[in-house]
Coordinates of C-alpha atoms and ligand atoms in Angstrom, one line a residue:
M18 CA -17.6 28.0 1.5
S19 CA -19.2 29.0 4.6
K20 CA -18.6 29.6 7.7
N21 CA -20.6 27.1 8.6
T22 CA -19.0 24.5 6.6
P23 CA -17.5 22.1 9.0
Q24 CA -13.7 21.5 8.8
A25 CA -12.2 18.0 8.6
I26 CA -10.9 16.3 11.5
R27 CA -6.5 17.2 12.3
G28 CA -4.2 14.3 9.8
T29 CA -7.2 13.7 8.0
Q30 CA -7.0 13.1 3.9
D31 CA -9.9 13.8 1.0
I32 CA -7.7 12.9 -1.7
F33 CA -8.6 13.2 -5.0
G34 CA -7.0 13.4 -8.6
P35 CA -3.4 12.2 -9.5
D36 CA -2.4 11.0 -5.1
A37 CA -5.9 9.1 -5.2
E38 CA -5.0 7.0 -8.7
A39 CA -1.5 6.9 -7.0
F40 CA -2.6 5.9 -4.2
A41 CA -5.3 3.2 -5.9
F42 CA -2.3 2.0 -8.3
V43 CA -0.2 0.6 -5.0
V44 CA -3.3 -1.1 -2.7
E45 CA -4.2 -3.0 -6.6
T46 CA -0.4 -4.1 -7.1
F47 CA -0.3 -4.8 -4.1
E48 CA -3.0 -7.3 -4.3
R49 CA -2.0 -8.4 -7.8
V50 CA 1.6 -9.3 -6.3
R51 CA -0.2 -11.2 -2.7
R52 CA -1.7 -13.4 -5.0
L53 CA 1.7 -14.1 -6.7
Y54 CA 3.7 -15.5 -3.4
R55 CA -0.6 -16.9 -2.0
F56 CA -0.7 -15.1 0.9
R57 CA -4.6 -14.8 1.6
R58 CA -6.9 -11.4 1.5
V59 CA -8.8 -10.8 5.3
E60 CA -11.0 -7.8 6.4
M61 CA -11.0 -7.3 9.4
P62 CA -12.5 -4.5 11.8
V63 CA -11.3 -0.8 12.2
F64 CA -12.2 -1.2 15.7
E65 CA -11.1 -3.7 18.6
K66 CA -11.2 -3.8 22.3
T67 CA -8.2 -1.4 23.6
E68 CA -6.7 -4.5 26.0
V69 CA -5.6 -5.7 21.9
F70 CA -3.2 -3.0 21.3
A71 CA -2.8 -2.1 25.2
R72 CA -1.3 -5.8 25.5
S73 CA 0.7 -6.7 22.1
I74 CA 2.2 -4.0 21.4
G75 CA 3.8 -2.6 24.7
E76 CA 2.3 -0.7 26.9
T77 CA 5.8 2.1 26.9
T78 CA 5.8 2.1 22.9
D79 CA 4.8 6.1 21.3
I80 CA 1.9 3.9 19.6
V81 CA 0.5 2.9 23.8
S82 CA 1.4 5.1 25.7
K83 CA 0.8 8.5 23.5
E84 CA -0.6 7.6 19.1
M85 CA -4.3 6.0 20.7
Y86 CA -7.3 6.8 19.8
S87 CA -9.3 5.1 22.4
F88 CA -12.8 5.9 23.5
E89 CA -15.9 4.6 26.2
D90 CA -18.7 2.9 23.2
R91 CA -22.8 3.7 25.2
G92 CA -21.9 0.2 26.7
G93 CA -19.1 1.9 29.3
E94 CA -16.1 -0.9 27.3
S95 CA -13.1 0.8 25.9
L96 CA -12.8 0.5 22.7
T97 CA -9.6 1.7 19.9
L98 CA -9.5 2.9 16.9
R99 CA -6.3 0.3 15.7
P100 CA -3.5 1.9 15.3
E101 CA -1.8 -0.8 13.3
F102 CA -2.9 -4.1 12.1
T103 CA -0.9 -7.0 13.7
A104 CA -2.3 -7.2 16.7
G105 CA -6.0 -7.4 15.1
I106 CA -5.0 -10.3 13.2
A107 CA -2.7 -12.4 16.0
R108 CA -6.4 -12.4 17.5
A109 CA -8.3 -12.6 14.2
Y110 CA -5.8 -15.4 14.4
L111 CA -6.6 -16.8 18.3
T112 CA -10.4 -16.1 18.4
N113 CA -11.5 -17.5 15.0
G114 CA -8.9 -20.5 15.7
W115 CA -7.3 -19.8 12.3
Q116 CA -4.3 -22.4 14.0
Q117 CA -5.8 -25.0 12.0
H118 CA -4.4 -22.8 8.0
A119 CA -1.6 -22.8 10.3
P120 CA 1.1 -22.2 8.1
V121 CA -1.6 -19.3 7.2
K122 CA -0.3 -15.8 4.7
L123 CA -2.7 -13.2 4.9
A124 CA -2.6 -9.5 3.8
T125 CA -5.1 -6.6 4.0
H126 CA -4.5 -3.2 3.5
G127 CA -7.0 -0.7 5.0
P128 CA -7.3 2.8 7.0
L129 CA -5.2 2.7 11.0
F130 CA -5.1 5.0 13.4
R131 CA -2.8 7.2 15.8
Y132 CA -2.7 10.9 17.4
E133 CA 0.2 11.8 15.6
R134 CA 1.9 15.5 14.8
P135 CA 0.4 15.9 10.9
Q136 CA 3.5 16.7 9.0
K137 CA 4.0 16.2 4.9
G138 CA 3.8 11.3 5.4
R139 CA 2.7 12.0 8.7
Y140 CA -1.1 12.0 9.3
R141 CA -3.8 10.9 12.2
Q142 CA -5.8 8.7 9.7
F143 CA -3.5 6.7 7.8
H144 CA -3.1 3.1 5.6
Q145 CA -1.1 0.7 5.3
I146 CA -0.8 -2.9 2.9
D147 CA -0.1 -5.6 5.3
A148 CA 1.4 -8.9 4.4
E149 CA 2.0 -11.5 7.5
I150 CA 3.0 -15.0 7.5
I151 CA 1.9 -17.2 11.3
G152 CA 2.2 -19.7 12.7
A153 CA 5.4 -20.4 10.1
A154 CA 9.1 -20.5 12.3
E155 CA 11.5 -21.9 10.0
P156 CA 13.9 -18.8 8.4
Q157 CA 12.4 -19.1 4.8
A158 CA 8.7 -17.4 6.1
D159 CA 10.8 -14.4 6.3
V160 CA 12.9 -15.1 3.0
E161 CA 9.3 -15.2 1.0
L162 CA 7.4 -11.7 2.9
L163 CA 10.5 -9.7 2.5
A164 CA 10.7 -10.5 -1.5
M165 CA 7.2 -10.1 -1.6
A166 CA 8.0 -6.3 -0.4
D167 CA 10.4 -6.3 -1.8
Q168 CA 8.7 -7.1 -5.5
V169 CA 5.6 -4.8 -4.8
I170 CA 8.2 -1.6 -4.4
R171 CA 9.9 -2.7 -7.3
E172 CA 6.6 -3.0 -9.5
L173 CA 5.2 -0.2 -8.9
G174 CA 8.6 1.3 -10.0
I175 CA 9.9 2.7 -7.5
T176 CA 13.9 3.1 -7.0
G177 CA 16.5 3.7 -4.9
V178 CA 14.4 1.9 -1.5
T179 CA 16.8 -0.5 -0.1
L180 CA 15.8 -3.0 2.3
H181 CA 18.1 -2.2 6.2
L182 CA 18.3 -5.9 8.1
N183 CA 18.7 -6.6 11.9
T184 CA 18.1 -8.8 14.1
L185 CA 16.9 -9.4 17.7
G186 CA 18.3 -12.2 18.6
D187 CA 16.0 -14.7 20.8
A188 CA 14.8 -13.9 24.4
D189 CA 18.4 -14.7 25.5
S190 CA 20.3 -12.7 23.3
R191 CA 17.9 -9.9 23.5
E192 CA 17.8 -9.9 27.7
A193 CA 21.6 -10.1 27.4
W194 CA 21.6 -6.9 24.8
R195 CA 19.2 -5.1 27.1
A196 CA 21.2 -5.2 30.1
A197 CA 24.5 -3.6 27.7
L198 CA 22.2 -1.6 26.5
V199 CA 21.4 -0.2 30.2
E200 CA 25.3 0.1 31.6
H201 CA 26.2 1.9 27.9
F202 CA 23.8 4.3 28.2
R203 CA 23.4 4.5 32.4
A204 CA 27.4 5.9 31.6
V205 CA 25.3 9.0 30.3
K206 CA 22.9 9.3 30.9
G207 CA 22.9 13.3 32.3
E208 CA 23.1 14.4 27.9
L209 CA 20.0 11.5 26.6
S210 CA 17.0 13.4 25.5
E211 CA 14.6 13.7 28.3
E212 CA 12.8 11.6 26.0
S213 CA 15.7 9.0 26.2
Q214 CA 16.2 9.4 29.5
E215 CA 13.1 8.1 30.4
R216 CA 13.4 4.9 28.6
L217 CA 16.5 4.1 30.1
E218 CA 14.5 2.1 32.1
K219 CA 11.0 0.9 30.4
N220 CA 12.7 0.5 27.2
P221 CA 16.0 0.9 26.6
L222 CA 16.4 -0.7 23.2
R223 CA 14.0 2.6 21.9
I224 CA 16.9 4.3 23.1
L225 CA 18.9 3.1 19.5
D226 CA 15.6 4.5 17.4
S227 CA 15.9 8.1 19.1
K228 CA 16.0 10.8 16.6
D229 CA 17.2 13.5 18.9
R230 CA 20.6 14.3 17.8
R231 CA 21.6 14.4 22.0
D232 CA 21.5 10.2 21.5
R233 CA 22.7 10.2 17.5
Q234 CA 26.2 10.6 19.0
F235 CA 25.9 7.6 22.3
V236 CA 24.0 5.1 19.7
A237 CA 26.7 5.1 16.7
D238 CA 29.0 3.3 19.9
A239 CA 26.5 1.8 21.5
P240 CA 26.7 -2.4 21.7
V241 CA 25.8 -4.7 19.0
I242 CA 24.2 -7.4 18.7
D243 CA 25.8 -9.4 17.3
Q244 CA 27.9 -9.9 19.9
F245 CA 24.9 -11.2 22.3
L246 CA 23.6 -14.0 19.6
S247 CA 23.4 -17.2 20.5
D248 CA 23.9 -20.0 18.1
E249 CA 21.0 -20.7 17.2
A250 CA 19.8 -17.4 17.3
R251 CA 22.6 -16.0 14.7
S252 CA 21.8 -19.2 12.5
F253 CA 19.3 -18.0 12.0
F254 CA 19.4 -14.4 10.7
D255 CA 22.5 -15.7 8.1
A256 CA 19.7 -18.9 6.8
V257 CA 18.1 -14.7 6.3
T258 CA 20.5 -13.5 4.7
S259 CA 21.6 -16.3 2.5
G260 CA 18.2 -17.1 1.7
L261 CA 17.7 -13.6 0.8
D262 CA 20.5 -13.5 -1.4
A263 CA 19.8 -16.9 -3.3
A264 CA 16.1 -15.0 -3.8
G265 CA 18.0 -12.1 -5.2
V266 CA 16.5 -9.5 -2.3
K267 CA 19.4 -6.6 -1.4
W268 CA 19.0 -6.0 1.5
K269 CA 22.1 -3.9 3.9
R270 CA 23.1 -4.8 7.9
A271 CA 21.3 -2.1 9.5
E272 CA 22.5 -2.7 13.7
S273 CA 21.4 -0.7 15.7
L274 CA 17.1 -0.9 13.6
V275 CA 15.4 -1.8 15.9
R276 CA 11.6 -0.7 15.3
G277 CA 9.1 0.3 18.1
L278 CA 7.7 -2.8 19.2
D279 CA 7.9 -4.8 22.0
Y280 CA 7.0 -7.8 20.4
Y281 CA 9.8 -8.5 17.9
R282 CA 12.0 -11.3 18.1
H283 CA 15.4 -12.4 15.7
T284 CA 15.0 -10.5 12.0
A285 CA 13.5 -6.8 11.8
F286 CA 13.7 -5.0 8.7
E287 CA 12.8 -1.2 7.2
F288 CA 13.0 -0.3 3.7
I289 CA 14.7 3.0 4.2
P290 CA 15.4 5.9 0.9
D291 CA 19.4 5.5 0.0
E292 CA 20.4 9.5 0.8
G293 CA 19.9 11.9 -1.6
S294 CA 18.3 9.7 -3.7
E295 CA 15.2 10.9 -5.4
A296 CA 13.4 9.1 -3.0
A297 CA 14.2 10.7 -0.1
G298 CA 13.6 13.8 -2.0
K299 CA 10.8 12.9 -1.7
L300 CA 9.5 12.2 1.5
G301 CA 11.5 14.7 3.6
S302 CA 11.9 13.5 6.6
Q303 CA 9.3 10.6 7.0
S304 CA 11.3 8.6 5.3
T305 CA 10.9 4.7 6.2
I306 CA 8.3 3.0 3.6
L307 CA 7.9 -0.3 5.1
G308 CA 8.6 -2.0 8.5
G309 CA 8.0 -5.1 10.1
G310 CA 9.9 -8.4 11.4
R311 CA 9.5 -11.3 13.2
Y312 CA 6.8 -10.9 16.1
D313 CA 7.0 -14.9 18.3
G314 CA 6.3 -13.5 21.0
L315 CA 2.7 -11.3 20.1
M316 CA 0.0 -14.4 20.5
E317 CA 1.1 -15.4 24.2
S318 CA 0.3 -11.4 25.1
L319 CA -3.0 -12.0 24.3
G320 CA -3.6 -15.3 26.2
G321 CA -2.3 -17.5 22.7
A322 CA -0.1 -20.1 22.4
P323 CA 2.8 -20.1 21.6
T324 CA 3.0 -18.6 17.9
P325 CA 5.7 -18.7 15.1
A326 CA 5.3 -15.6 12.9
V327 CA 6.5 -12.4 10.6
G328 CA 5.0 -9.4 8.9
W329 CA 5.3 -6.4 7.5
A330 CA 3.0 -2.8 6.8
A331 CA 4.6 -0.5 4.8
G332 CA 2.1 3.1 4.6
I333 CA 0.1 3.8 0.9
E334 CA 0.4 7.3 1.2
R335 CA 4.2 7.4 1.4
L336 CA 4.0 4.1 -1.4
A337 CA 1.6 7.1 -3.2
M338 CA 4.3 9.1 -2.9
L339 CA 7.2 8.0 -4.5
V340 CA 4.8 7.0 -7.9
G341 CA 5.6 8.6 -10.5
A342 CA 1.7 9.5 -11.6
S343 CA 2.1 8.3 -15.5
D344 CA 2.4 5.2 -14.1
T345 CA -0.1 5.0 -12.7
V346 CA -3.5 6.5 -14.9
L347 CA -2.7 5.7 -18.6
S348 CA -4.0 1.4 -19.3
D349 CA -1.6 -0.6 -21.5
R350 CA -4.7 -0.4 -23.8
L351 CA -6.4 2.0 -25.2
T352 CA -8.7 4.5 -23.8
Y353 CA -11.4 5.8 -25.5
V354 CA -14.5 8.6 -25.0
V355 CA -17.5 8.1 -27.2
T356 CA -19.2 11.0 -28.8
T357 CA -21.7 12.5 -31.3
E358 CA -22.5 16.2 -32.8
H359 CA -25.8 14.5 -34.1
E360 CA -28.8 14.9 -32.3
G361 CA -30.6 11.2 -32.0
L362 CA -28.0 9.1 -32.3
E363 CA -26.9 9.5 -28.8
P364 CA -28.4 6.1 -27.7
I365 CA -26.3 4.0 -30.5
A366 CA -23.3 6.5 -28.5
W367 CA -24.2 4.5 -25.7
R368 CA -24.2 1.0 -26.9
L369 CA -21.0 1.0 -28.6
A370 CA -19.7 3.1 -25.4
S371 CA -21.2 -0.2 -23.8
L372 CA -20.1 -3.2 -25.4
L373 CA -16.5 -1.3 -25.9
R374 CA -16.3 -1.6 -22.1
Q375 CA -18.0 -5.3 -22.4
A376 CA -14.6 -6.1 -24.3
G377 CA -12.9 -3.9 -21.2
S378 CA -11.3 -1.5 -22.9
A379 CA -12.0 2.2 -20.5
T380 CA -14.6 4.4 -22.3
D381 CA -15.8 7.6 -21.3
V382 CA -19.1 8.8 -22.7
I383 CA -19.7 13.0 -24.3
L384 CA -23.0 13.1 -24.9
T385 CA -24.8 15.7 -23.2
G386 CA -24.6 19.0 -23.1
S387 CA -24.4 21.1 -26.6
V388 CA -23.9 19.0 -29.7
K389 CA -21.2 21.9 -31.2
K390 CA -19.8 21.8 -27.9
R391 CA -19.6 17.8 -27.5
F392 CA -16.4 17.5 -29.7
K393 CA -14.3 20.0 -27.0
K394 CA -15.5 17.7 -23.7
A395 CA -14.6 14.8 -25.5
N396 CA -10.8 15.5 -27.1
S397 CA -10.1 17.7 -24.0
L398 CA -10.6 14.0 -21.6
E399 CA -7.3 13.1 -23.1
A400 CA -8.1 9.5 -24.2
D401 CA -5.8 7.9 -26.9
A402 CA -8.7 7.4 -29.2
I403 CA -12.5 9.8 -29.9
L404 CA -14.9 7.6 -31.7
V405 CA -17.2 10.3 -32.9
V406 CA -20.7 8.6 -34.5
R407 CA -22.2 9.9 -37.3
P408 CA -25.3 8.4 -39.8
D409 CA -25.5 6.5 -42.3
S410 CA -27.0 9.0 -44.6
D411 CA -27.5 6.0 -47.1
K412 CA -30.2 4.5 -44.7
Q413 CA -32.5 5.1 -42.2
S414 CA -31.6 2.6 -40.1
A415 CA -28.9 2.2 -36.5
D416 CA -25.7 2.5 -38.2
A417 CA -22.6 4.4 -36.9
L418 CA -20.1 6.0 -38.4
I419 CA -17.3 6.4 -37.0
D420 CA -14.0 8.3 -36.8
F421 CA -10.7 7.0 -35.2
K422 CA -9.6 11.1 -34.6
V423 CA -6.1 8.3 -33.3
S424 CA -2.6 9.8 -33.0
D425 CA -1.1 7.6 -35.5
E426 CA -1.3 4.7 -37.7
E427 CA 0.0 1.9 -35.1
Q428 CA -3.4 3.2 -32.0
R429 CA -5.1 3.1 -35.9
V430 CA -4.6 -0.5 -36.6
D431 CA -4.9 -2.2 -32.9
L432 CA -8.4 -0.3 -32.2
E433 CA -9.7 -2.0 -35.7
M434 CA -8.4 -5.0 -34.4
E435 CA -10.2 -3.9 -31.2
F436 CA -13.5 -3.5 -33.6
E437 CA -12.6 -6.7 -35.8
D438 CA -12.7 -8.3 -31.5
I439 CA -16.0 -6.5 -30.6
A440 CA -17.5 -7.8 -33.8
S441 CA -16.5 -11.3 -33.2
R442 CA -18.0 -11.4 -30.1
F443 CA -21.1 -9.7 -29.8
S444 CA -23.6 -11.1 -32.9
E445 CA -25.3 -7.9 -32.9
V446 CA -22.7 -5.2 -35.0
E447 CA -20.9 -5.6 -37.6
F448 CA -18.1 -4.1 -38.4
A449 CA -16.5 -2.9 -41.9
E450 CA -13.5 -0.7 -42.7
E451 CA -12.7 2.6 -44.3
Y452 CA -16.3 3.1 -45.5
H453 CA -17.3 6.1 -47.3
G454 CA -14.6 8.2 -46.2
F455 CA -14.7 7.1 -42.7
D456 CA -12.7 5.1 -41.0
A457 CA -15.1 2.3 -39.8
K458 CA -18.5 0.9 -39.9
L459 CA -20.9 -0.2 -36.7
T460 CA -23.8 -1.9 -38.1
F461 CA -26.4 -2.1 -35.3
L462 CA -28.0 -5.7 -36.3
Q463 CA -32.1 -5.6 -35.1
Ligands
ATP502 P1 7.6 6.0 11.9 O1 8.7 5.8 12.6 O2 7.5 6.8 10.8 O3 6.3 6.4 13.0 P2 6.6 4.0 12.1 O4 7.8 2.4 13.0 O5 5.4 4.1 13.4 O6 7.1 4.9 11.4 P3 5.7 1.5 11.6 O7 4.5 1.2 12.8 O8 6.7 0.4 11.3 O9 5.2 3.1 12.0 O10 3.9 1.4 10.2 C1 4.8 0.6 8.9 C2 4.9 2.0 7.8 O11 3.3 2.7 8.3 C3 5.1 2.8 8.4 O12 6.7 2.4 7.5 C4 5.1 3.9 7.9 O13 5.6 3.8 5.7 C5 3.3 4.4 7.5 N1 2.9 5.5 9.0 C6 3.4 4.4 10.4 N2 3.0 6.0 11.2 C7 2.2 6.3 9.4 C8 1.6 8.0 9.9 N3 0.9 8.4 11.0 N4 0.8 8.5 8.9 C9 1.9 7.6 7.8 N5 2.3 6.3 7.3 C10 2.1 6.3 8.6
MG503 MG1 5.5 6.0 14.1

């Protein structure tokens, strides 16, 4: 690399190799599971007018006060690279009249941008999978959304992660709790971190979210929401927890869980690795992998009618860090590499590869370079089987004699079945087993 080569932007990643496979596996799993729950896919703009985020997320939150990438475009308008999905989806719901589809279950994924201090598991461009149910006021929506999150994590093979669940109550409960928290923390104001002293006036709930040790001791004996819950808010929370139990989703009550954003009401939750678990070890201090909650107040902050909604987002990079590499790269079907050591037979080998791919099998091809080195190269790709195409000396025709080079008998049987299947699907080939000492013969009919 010359000194002249520009460096990547701090906090961005170029993802390659097993990390990229794990990333793709997370997205594919999410796409599959969201279909099982019948969430509809949406594609959202990467940037919005700055006010979309400022008005909905809240001016006093970390995101809006210090993490947004905002800039003026050439027309002098203030725009912001999305720091989260929910605000943009809410804006789209209002501007496109998606009320007509309500209640609507939406899913998306893609890059987000936050100006944060980069470290392991924390980037300035990162990626999320995101799911939202808009226009549904009933606690069953929270349960369905959480069951989906739980299933995504389980199908990724991630263990040792638990759903931490809290309620923030309705507006009245939250207000009474807020007043009690202010009183509690004001009594020890001088001993709080500078940041929390500031939060005390603007956003006291956020003190509960503080990672500063000076604050943690006072958070431990702070008043809890349960003392202030209205009957309605309590029965909503009870319905969520009993629904989760019925759905078989394990959860744990987390009384000081508040989430950073202003718009949450009722249910708030995070999936967090259990202390001492392998997952916690892999993630270090950046431990929350998925977070969300109910945001009944959000649409109004954007000028819409009151609209109940609930959603979550999970960091793809953090999920990918917890996914075992072996789960991701291997597909459940055999994978092949096709080669030939005979010059002139390349077109047959290409044709064979194309049939395999059309039949749904992942296939690599090694057909360039010195013929003598091809087999060695093919071997290094670690496919389940190498298919070596050889000339049929009996006949000067487009036949392929194929050495399977499989590692066990079971794979050989699978392979024979697959070849029979290919021969039955594509009329241009005939398949014969064990032909003159070769494993198989494919005859390409003219
Ligand atoms: P944190 O407390 O880690 O800053 P957050 O509350 O800001 O998280 P959310 O806004 O709830 O995060 O985003 C949901 C998920 O997105 C997080 O649980 C995490 O997995 C991921 N995430 C958030 N910020 C980043 C980042 N800067 N880099 C990588 N992943 C992130
Ligand atoms: Mg954050």
